[in-house]
XYZ file of C-alpha atoms in Angstrom:
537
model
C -6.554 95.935 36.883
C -4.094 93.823 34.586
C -3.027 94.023 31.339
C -0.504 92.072 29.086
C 0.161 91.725 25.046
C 1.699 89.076 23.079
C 1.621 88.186 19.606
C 0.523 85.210 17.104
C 0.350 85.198 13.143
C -3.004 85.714 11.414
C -2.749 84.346 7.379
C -4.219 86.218 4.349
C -3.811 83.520 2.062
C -0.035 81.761 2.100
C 1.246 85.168 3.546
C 0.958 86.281 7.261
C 0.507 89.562 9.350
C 1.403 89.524 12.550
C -1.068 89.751 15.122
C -0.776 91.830 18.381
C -3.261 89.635 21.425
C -4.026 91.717 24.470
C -5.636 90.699 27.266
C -7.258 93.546 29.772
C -8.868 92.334 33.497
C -10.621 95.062 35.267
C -12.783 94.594 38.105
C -16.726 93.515 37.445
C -19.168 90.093 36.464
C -17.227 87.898 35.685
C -17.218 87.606 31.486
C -14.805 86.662 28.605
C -14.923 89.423 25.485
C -13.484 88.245 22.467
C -12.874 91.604 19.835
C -10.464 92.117 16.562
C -12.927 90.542 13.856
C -12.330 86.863 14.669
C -14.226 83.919 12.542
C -16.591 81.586 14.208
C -13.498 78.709 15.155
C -11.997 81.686 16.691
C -14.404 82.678 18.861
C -14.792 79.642 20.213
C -11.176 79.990 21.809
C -12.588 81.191 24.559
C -14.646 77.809 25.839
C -11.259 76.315 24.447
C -8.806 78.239 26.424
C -10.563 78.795 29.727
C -10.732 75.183 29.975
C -7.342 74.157 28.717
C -6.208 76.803 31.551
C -8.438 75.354 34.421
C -6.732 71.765 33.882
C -2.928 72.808 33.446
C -3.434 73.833 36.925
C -3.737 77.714 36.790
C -6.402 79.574 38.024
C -9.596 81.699 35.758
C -9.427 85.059 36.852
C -12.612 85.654 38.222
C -13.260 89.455 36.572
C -14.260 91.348 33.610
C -11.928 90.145 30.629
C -11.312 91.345 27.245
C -8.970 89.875 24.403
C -8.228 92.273 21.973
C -6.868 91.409 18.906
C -5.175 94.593 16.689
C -4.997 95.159 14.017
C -8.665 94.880 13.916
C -8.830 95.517 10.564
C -7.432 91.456 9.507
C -9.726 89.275 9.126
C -8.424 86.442 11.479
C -9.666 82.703 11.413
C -8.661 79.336 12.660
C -7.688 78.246 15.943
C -3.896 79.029 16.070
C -4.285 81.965 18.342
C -5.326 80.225 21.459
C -1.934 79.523 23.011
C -1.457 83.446 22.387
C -4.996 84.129 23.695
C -4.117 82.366 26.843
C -0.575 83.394 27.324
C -2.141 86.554 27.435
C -4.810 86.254 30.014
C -1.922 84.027 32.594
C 0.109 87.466 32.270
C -2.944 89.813 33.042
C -3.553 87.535 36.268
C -0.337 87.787 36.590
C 0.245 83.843 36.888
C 3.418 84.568 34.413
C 5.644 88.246 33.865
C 3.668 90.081 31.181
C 7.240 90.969 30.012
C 8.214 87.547 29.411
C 5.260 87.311 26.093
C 5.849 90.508 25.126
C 7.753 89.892 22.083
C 6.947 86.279 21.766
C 4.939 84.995 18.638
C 2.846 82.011 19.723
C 0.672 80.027 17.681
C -1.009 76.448 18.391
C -4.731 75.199 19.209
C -5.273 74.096 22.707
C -7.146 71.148 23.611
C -9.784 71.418 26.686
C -7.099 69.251 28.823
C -4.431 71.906 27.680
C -2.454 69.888 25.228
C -1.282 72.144 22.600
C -2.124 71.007 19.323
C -0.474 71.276 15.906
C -1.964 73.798 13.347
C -1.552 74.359 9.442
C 0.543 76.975 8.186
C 3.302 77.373 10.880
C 6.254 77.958 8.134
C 4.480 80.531 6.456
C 3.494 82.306 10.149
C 6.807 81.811 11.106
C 8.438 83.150 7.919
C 5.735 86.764 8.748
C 6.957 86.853 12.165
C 10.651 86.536 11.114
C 10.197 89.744 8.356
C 8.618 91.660 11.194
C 11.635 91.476 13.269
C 10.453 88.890 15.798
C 13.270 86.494 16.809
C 11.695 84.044 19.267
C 8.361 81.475 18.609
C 6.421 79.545 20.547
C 4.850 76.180 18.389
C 3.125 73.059 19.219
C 5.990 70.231 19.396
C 5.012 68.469 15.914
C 5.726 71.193 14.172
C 8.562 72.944 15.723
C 10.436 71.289 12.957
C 8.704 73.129 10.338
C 9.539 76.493 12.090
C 13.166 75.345 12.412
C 13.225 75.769 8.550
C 13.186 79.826 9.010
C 17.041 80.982 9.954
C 17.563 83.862 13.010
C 14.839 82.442 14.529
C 14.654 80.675 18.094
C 11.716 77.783 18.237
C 10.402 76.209 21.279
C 7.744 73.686 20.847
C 6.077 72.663 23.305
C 3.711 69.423 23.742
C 1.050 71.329 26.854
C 0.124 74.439 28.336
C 1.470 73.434 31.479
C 4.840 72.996 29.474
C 4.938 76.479 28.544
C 3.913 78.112 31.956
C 6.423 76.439 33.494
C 9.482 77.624 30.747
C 7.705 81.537 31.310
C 8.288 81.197 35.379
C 11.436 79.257 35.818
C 9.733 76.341 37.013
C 10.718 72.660 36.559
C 9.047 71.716 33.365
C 6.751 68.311 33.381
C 7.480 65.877 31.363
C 4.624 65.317 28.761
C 4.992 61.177 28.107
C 4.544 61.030 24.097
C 2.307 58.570 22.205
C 3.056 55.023 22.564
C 4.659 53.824 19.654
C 2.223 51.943 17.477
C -0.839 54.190 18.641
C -1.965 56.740 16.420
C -1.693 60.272 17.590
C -4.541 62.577 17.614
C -2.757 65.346 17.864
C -1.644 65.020 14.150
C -5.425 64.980 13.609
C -5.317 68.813 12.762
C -2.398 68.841 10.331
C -3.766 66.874 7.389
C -7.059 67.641 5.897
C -8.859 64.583 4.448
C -10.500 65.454 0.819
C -8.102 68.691 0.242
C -5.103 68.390 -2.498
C -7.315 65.508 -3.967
C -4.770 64.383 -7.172
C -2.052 66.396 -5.396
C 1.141 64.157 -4.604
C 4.920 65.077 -3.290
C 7.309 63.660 -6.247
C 8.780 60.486 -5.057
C 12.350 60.023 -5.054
C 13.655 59.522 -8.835
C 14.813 56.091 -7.547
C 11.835 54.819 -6.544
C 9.308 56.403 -9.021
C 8.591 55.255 -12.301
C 11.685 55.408 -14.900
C 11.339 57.016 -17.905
C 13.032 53.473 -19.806
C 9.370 52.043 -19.348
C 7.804 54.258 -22.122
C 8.010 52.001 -25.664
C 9.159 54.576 -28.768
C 8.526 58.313 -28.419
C 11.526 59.653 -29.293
C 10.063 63.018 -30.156
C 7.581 62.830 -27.324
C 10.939 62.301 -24.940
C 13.150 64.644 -26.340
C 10.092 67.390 -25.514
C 9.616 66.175 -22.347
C 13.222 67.378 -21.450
C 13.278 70.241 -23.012
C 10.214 70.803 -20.694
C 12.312 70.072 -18.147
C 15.666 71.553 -18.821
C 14.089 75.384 -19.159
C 10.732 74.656 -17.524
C 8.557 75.237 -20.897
C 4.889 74.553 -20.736
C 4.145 71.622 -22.985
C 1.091 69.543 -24.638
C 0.966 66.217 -25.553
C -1.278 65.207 -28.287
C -2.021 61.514 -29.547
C -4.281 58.745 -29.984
C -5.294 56.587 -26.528
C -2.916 54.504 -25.431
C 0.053 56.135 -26.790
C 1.814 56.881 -23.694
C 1.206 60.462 -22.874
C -0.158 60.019 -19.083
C 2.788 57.678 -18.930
C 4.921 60.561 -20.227
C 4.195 63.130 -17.628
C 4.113 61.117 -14.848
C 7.876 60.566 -15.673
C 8.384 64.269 -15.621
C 9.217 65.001 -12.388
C 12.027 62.231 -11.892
C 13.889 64.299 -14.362
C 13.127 67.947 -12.977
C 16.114 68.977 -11.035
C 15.839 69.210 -6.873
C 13.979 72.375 -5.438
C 16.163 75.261 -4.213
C 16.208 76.379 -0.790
C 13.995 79.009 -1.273
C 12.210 77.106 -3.773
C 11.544 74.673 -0.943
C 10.371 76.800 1.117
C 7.631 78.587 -1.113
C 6.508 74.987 -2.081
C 6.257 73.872 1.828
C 4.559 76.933 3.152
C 1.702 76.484 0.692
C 1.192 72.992 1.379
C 1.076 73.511 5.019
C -1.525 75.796 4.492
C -3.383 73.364 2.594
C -3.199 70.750 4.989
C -0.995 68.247 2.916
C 2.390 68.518 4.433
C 3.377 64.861 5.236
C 3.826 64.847 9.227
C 7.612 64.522 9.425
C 8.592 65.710 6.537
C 8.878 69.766 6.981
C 10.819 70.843 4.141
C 9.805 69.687 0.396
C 12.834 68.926 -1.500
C 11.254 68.021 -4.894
C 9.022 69.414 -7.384
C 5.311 68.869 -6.467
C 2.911 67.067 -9.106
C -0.716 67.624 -9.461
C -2.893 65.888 -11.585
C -6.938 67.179 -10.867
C -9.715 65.786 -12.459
C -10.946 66.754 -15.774
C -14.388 68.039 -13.572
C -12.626 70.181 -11.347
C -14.604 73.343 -11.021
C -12.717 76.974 -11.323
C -12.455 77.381 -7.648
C -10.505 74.235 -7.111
C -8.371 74.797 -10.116
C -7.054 78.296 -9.412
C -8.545 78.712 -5.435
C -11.367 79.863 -3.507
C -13.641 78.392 -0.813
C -15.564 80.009 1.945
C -13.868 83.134 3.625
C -10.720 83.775 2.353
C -9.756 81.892 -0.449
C -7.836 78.880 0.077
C -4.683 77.447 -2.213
C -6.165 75.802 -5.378
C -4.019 73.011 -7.978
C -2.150 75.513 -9.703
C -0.715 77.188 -6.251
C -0.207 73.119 -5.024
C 2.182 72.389 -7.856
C 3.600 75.845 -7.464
C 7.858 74.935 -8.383
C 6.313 71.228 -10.314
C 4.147 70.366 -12.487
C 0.112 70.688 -13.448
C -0.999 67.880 -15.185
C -4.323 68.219 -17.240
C -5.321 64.787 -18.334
C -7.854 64.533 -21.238
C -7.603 68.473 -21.371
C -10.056 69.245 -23.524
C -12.801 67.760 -20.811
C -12.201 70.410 -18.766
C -14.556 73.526 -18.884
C -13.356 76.498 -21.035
C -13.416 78.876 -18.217
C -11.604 76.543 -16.441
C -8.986 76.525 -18.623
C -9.237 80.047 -19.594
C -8.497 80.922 -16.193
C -5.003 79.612 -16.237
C -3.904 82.186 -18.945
C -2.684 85.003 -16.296
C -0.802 82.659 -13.860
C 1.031 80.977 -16.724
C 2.314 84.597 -17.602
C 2.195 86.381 -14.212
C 3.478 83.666 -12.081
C 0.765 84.070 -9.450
C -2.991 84.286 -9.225
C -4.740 87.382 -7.582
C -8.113 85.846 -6.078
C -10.663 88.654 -5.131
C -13.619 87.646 -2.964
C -15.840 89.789 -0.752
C -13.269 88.595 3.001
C -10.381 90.148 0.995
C -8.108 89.698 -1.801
C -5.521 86.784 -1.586
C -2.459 86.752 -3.962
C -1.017 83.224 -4.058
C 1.981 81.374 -5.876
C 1.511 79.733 -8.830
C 4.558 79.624 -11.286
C 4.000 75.637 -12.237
C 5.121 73.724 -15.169
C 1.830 73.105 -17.391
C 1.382 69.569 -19.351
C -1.394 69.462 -21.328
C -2.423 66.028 -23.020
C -5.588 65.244 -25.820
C -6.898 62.902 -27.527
C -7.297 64.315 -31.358
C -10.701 63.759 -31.521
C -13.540 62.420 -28.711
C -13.188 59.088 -29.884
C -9.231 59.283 -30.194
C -9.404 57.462 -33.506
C -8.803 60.627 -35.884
C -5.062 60.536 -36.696
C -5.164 56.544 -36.904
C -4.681 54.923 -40.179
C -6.304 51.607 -40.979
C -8.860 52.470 -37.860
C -12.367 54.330 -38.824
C -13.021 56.840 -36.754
C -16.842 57.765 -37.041
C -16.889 61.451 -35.965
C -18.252 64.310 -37.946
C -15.567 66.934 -39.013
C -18.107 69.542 -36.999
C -17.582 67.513 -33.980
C -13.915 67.548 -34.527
C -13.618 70.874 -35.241
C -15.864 71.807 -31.729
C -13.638 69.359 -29.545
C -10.400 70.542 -30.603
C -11.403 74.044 -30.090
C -12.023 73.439 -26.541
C -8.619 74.593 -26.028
C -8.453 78.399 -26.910
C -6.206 79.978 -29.234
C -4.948 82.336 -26.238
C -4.439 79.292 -23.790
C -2.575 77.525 -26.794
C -0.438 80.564 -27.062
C 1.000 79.896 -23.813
C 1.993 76.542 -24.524
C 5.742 76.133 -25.713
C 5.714 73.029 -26.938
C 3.389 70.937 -28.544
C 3.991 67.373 -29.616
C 2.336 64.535 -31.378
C 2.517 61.154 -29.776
C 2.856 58.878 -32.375
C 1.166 54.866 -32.216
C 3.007 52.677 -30.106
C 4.515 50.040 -33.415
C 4.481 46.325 -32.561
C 8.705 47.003 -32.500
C 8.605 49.569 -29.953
C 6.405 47.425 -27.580
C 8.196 44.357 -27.887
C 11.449 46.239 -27.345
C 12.669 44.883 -30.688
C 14.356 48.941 -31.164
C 15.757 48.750 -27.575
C 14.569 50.623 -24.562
C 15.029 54.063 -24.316
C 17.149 56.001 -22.216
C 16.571 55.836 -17.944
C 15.143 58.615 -16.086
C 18.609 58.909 -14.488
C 20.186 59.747 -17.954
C 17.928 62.659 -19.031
C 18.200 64.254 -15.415
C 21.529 63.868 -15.453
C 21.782 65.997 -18.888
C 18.693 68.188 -17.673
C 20.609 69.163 -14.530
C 23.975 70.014 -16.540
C 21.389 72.050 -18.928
C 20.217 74.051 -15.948
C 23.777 74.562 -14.739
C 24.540 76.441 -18.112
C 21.200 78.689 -17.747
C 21.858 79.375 -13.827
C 25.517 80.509 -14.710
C 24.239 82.784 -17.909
C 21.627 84.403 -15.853
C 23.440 84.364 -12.970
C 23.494 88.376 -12.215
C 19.530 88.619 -13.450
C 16.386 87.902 -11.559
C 15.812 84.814 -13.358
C 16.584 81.381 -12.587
C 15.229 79.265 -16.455
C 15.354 80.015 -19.637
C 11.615 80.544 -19.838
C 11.820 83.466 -17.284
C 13.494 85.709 -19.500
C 11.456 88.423 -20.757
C 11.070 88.655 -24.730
C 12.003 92.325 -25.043
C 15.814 90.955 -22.878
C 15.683 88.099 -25.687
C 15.645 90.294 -28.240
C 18.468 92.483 -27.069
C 20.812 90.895 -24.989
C 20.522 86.639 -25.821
C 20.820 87.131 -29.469
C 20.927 83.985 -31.528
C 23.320 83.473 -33.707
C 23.652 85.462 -37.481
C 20.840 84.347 -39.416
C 19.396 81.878 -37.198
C 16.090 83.592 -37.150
C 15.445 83.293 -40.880
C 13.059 80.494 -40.644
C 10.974 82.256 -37.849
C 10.691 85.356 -39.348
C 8.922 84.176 -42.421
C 7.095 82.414 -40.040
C 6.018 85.687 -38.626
C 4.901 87.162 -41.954
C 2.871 84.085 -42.783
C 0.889 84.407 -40.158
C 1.953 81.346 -38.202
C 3.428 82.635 -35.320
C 2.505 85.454 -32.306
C 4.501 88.286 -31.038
C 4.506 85.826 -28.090
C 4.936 83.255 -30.141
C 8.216 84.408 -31.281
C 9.962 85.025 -27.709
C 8.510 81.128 -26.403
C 10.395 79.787 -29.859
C 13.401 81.917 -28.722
C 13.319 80.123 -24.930
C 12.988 76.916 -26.788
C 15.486 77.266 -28.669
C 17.923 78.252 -25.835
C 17.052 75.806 -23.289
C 17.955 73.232 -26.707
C 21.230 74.901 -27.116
C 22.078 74.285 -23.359
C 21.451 70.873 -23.462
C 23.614 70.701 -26.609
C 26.395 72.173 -25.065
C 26.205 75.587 -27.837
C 27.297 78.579 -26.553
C 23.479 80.342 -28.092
C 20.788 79.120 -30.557
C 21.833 78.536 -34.408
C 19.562 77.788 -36.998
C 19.263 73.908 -35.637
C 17.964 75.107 -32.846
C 15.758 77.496 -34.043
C 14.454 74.934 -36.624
C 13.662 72.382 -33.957
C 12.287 75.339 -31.228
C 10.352 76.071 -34.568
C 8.884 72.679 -35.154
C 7.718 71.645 -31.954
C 5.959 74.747 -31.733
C 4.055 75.023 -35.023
C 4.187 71.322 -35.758
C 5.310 71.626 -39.227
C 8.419 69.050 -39.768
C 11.269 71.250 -40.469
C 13.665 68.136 -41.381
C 14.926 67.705 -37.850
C 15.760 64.289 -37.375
C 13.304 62.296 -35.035
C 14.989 62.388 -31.639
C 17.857 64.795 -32.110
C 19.381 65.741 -29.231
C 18.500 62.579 -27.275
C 21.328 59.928 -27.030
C 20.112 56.922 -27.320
């Protein structure tokens, strides 16, 4: 009779518990018994793995074999526990010391000619096995690294199973000769997943994305988007068609500020898990951008899928931004549904496989035409809908999702000036990041010994109490208070506002200018702040 353990990584959404794989021979007809609640994929590891064994040279055991899987409890899907599976079964036949996998965490899909292939969500498997005190991984080579990114722990990736058997006994390891350069590599085949993160893109470098100079006019419309940037405020852009708001937000993430480190990481283990992590690319440096269709359906928007739920657009621009083009298109539950991850940060999914909690603190941009044919606030230009109609299309967007929205702007007609460049362009996306990044800099430093990072972080009741704006700056939004005009809520997102506007104006905390202006942009009544104030143009 032999008997060995090792250990892989099963993943309950973009978090992992580590998985303890035992293999038991005992004497009898010869049969392979897979147990621990494993998904169909993973049950087919075992036609996978006796095969990939067979042709790396090693021997089946020819006896009664069990692979237990503990804690049986997990659900556990995909096909990264193979290489564990048959690490295990090598040390029960004793082809390799059952000490040597002991405390190894192994993950990677093996191929019936035992190549090791590359699997989704190795950072966040890595990352679980790192909390649980595990300090060496085995990985398939293409995304060893992706494990790298996790400090105190040692990575070996390896390209076969023959590879590995060799490292476990001291043997001289074969070299593996890589793809030919120009070929493609099916081994990648398993990393991205065509049709999943549909309208989901990696920022480009501000350099080579579109600059900010290239939108005609908008001087209020700019000056919102960075504020939205500076303290990471959720904003809506409003206008007729052709005004420039798509052309707005797609310029929003050239001026966002890098990711963190840990930022990074959050940001790349849930696009690994989706299946969108750009082969050789591990580590996302910049603020993601997702833009779904106005007919995505609920399960797309916040997650879901067969099983256990699976990373939806507001977890894939978790750290960027979630653009909603023609928002009012969208379905009201739809939108509805984004109310407790803009507060909370994160979105509990509950199915009957389990319940998932994923990331989802993201940078809303809302943008809407006034009316269904776009014509409403035009002058000069008849716009034939009813008022009913009107009325119906703009309520689309609920009061409570509205609520949530910091800033909300009109985008005014593009003039004939403006277009021609007759007023001069506007100011380069390098310009406003510059000032958004010096803006952040005065936040980080304030809130430096509190567990935020942004001004629209802090909670209202630490607003009220220990930010305090200056004497009689509140004036304005008080009577705006008794008139009905603005929330409880309402009041602490004008008090963010108006903070993240101080910052970039270099005050040491809001006065009544900045109140005024937090004020305006959030209940759209002109409160005699010049157009563009704040902006140097």
């Amino acid at each position: 009779m032999g008997f060995a353990r090792t250990c892989s990584v099963a993943l309950v959404g973009v978090e992992g518990v580590v998985v303890e794989v035992q293999a038991d021979l005992e004497p009898g007809v010869a049969a392979f018994t897979l147990v621990g609640l494993p998904d169909k994929s993973l049950s087919e590891s075992r036609d996978r793995v006796r095969a990939a064994v067979v042709n790396s040279g090693a021997e089946w055991p020819q006896k009664k074999l069990t692979v237990g899987l503990s804690p049986a409890s997990v659900p556990k899907s995909g096909s990264g526990f193979d290489l564990a599976v048959a690490a295990a079964v090598l040390g029960a036949a004793e082809r390799i010391d059952p000490r040597t996998i002991a405390d190894l965490v192994l993950i990677g899909e093996l191929g019936l000619d035992g190549r090791v292939r590359p699997v989704r969500g190795v950072l966040p498997a890595v990352l679980a096995a790192a909390d649980a005190g595990y300090h060496q991984v085995v990985v398939p080579e293409q995304t060893a690294g992706e494990a790298a990114l996790v400090p105190g722990v040692s990575v070996l990736g390896v390209r076969t199973l023959r590879q590995l058997i060799a490292v476990l006994t001291d043997e001289p390891v074969p070299r593996e000769e890589p793809t030919e350069e120009g070929r493609p590599d099916a081994m990648l085949a398993g990393l991205l997943v065509p049709g999943v993160g549909i309208g989901t893109g990696l920022a480009a470098d501000p350099a080579e994305g579109p600059d900010l100079a290239d939108v005609a006019g908008q001087h209020r419309a700019r000056h919102a988007l960075e504020i939205a940037a500076a303290g990471s405020h959720h904003l809506m852009l409003s206008g007729p068609p052709g005004a420039g708001k798509t052309m707005l937000a797609e310029r929003l993430p050239g001026i966002l500020p890098p990711l963190t480190r840990q930022e990074s990481l959050e940001v790349t283990a849930v696009h690994s898990v989706a299946g969108i992590l750009p082969p050789g690319e591990p580590l996302v440096r910049r603020a993601p951008y997702c833009a779904p269709h106005h007919s995505a359906t609920m399960q797309s928007l916040v997650g879901g899928g067969n099983g256990l739920p699976r990373p939806g657009a507001v977890s894939l621009a978790h750290r960027g931004i979630l653009f909603l083009d023609e928002a009012p298109e969208f379905s009201g539950k739809v939108l509805d549904a984004l109310r407790q991850p803009l507060e909370s940060g994160h979105v509990v999914i509950a199915r009957a496989a389990g319940v998932v909690r994923l990331p989802a603190r993201f940078l809303l941009v809302l943008a809407a035409n006034p009316c269904p044919c776009g014509r409403h606030t035009l002058q000069g230009v008849g716009c034939e809908c009813p008022s009913s109609l009107i009325r119906r299309y703009q309520a689309r967007l609920s009061g409570p999702l509205l609520d949530r929205v910091d800033l909300r702007v009109e985008a005014e007609p593009v003039t004939r000036a403006d277009l021609l460049g007759q007023g001069g362009r506007g100011e380069t996306t390098a310009a406003v990041a510059a000032r958004v990044l010096e803006a952040r800099a005065r936040a980080t430093a304030r809130l430096a010994d509190t567990p935020w990072s942004v001004n629209s972080e802090i909670p209202g009741h630490e607003l009220r109490t220990r930010y305090l704006a200056a004497p009689g700056a509140l004036a304005a939004a008080e009577r705006d208070i008794e008139r009905g005009l603005l929330t409880a809520r309402g009041l602490d997102r004008v008090l963010r506002v108006a903070w993240t506007v101080a910052d970039l104006a270099g005050h040491e905390r809001p006065d009544s200018g900045d109140i005024a202006l937090a004020l305006e942009m959030r209940t759209g009544i002109a409160r005699g702040v010049p157009v563009g104030a704040g902006e140097r143009t």
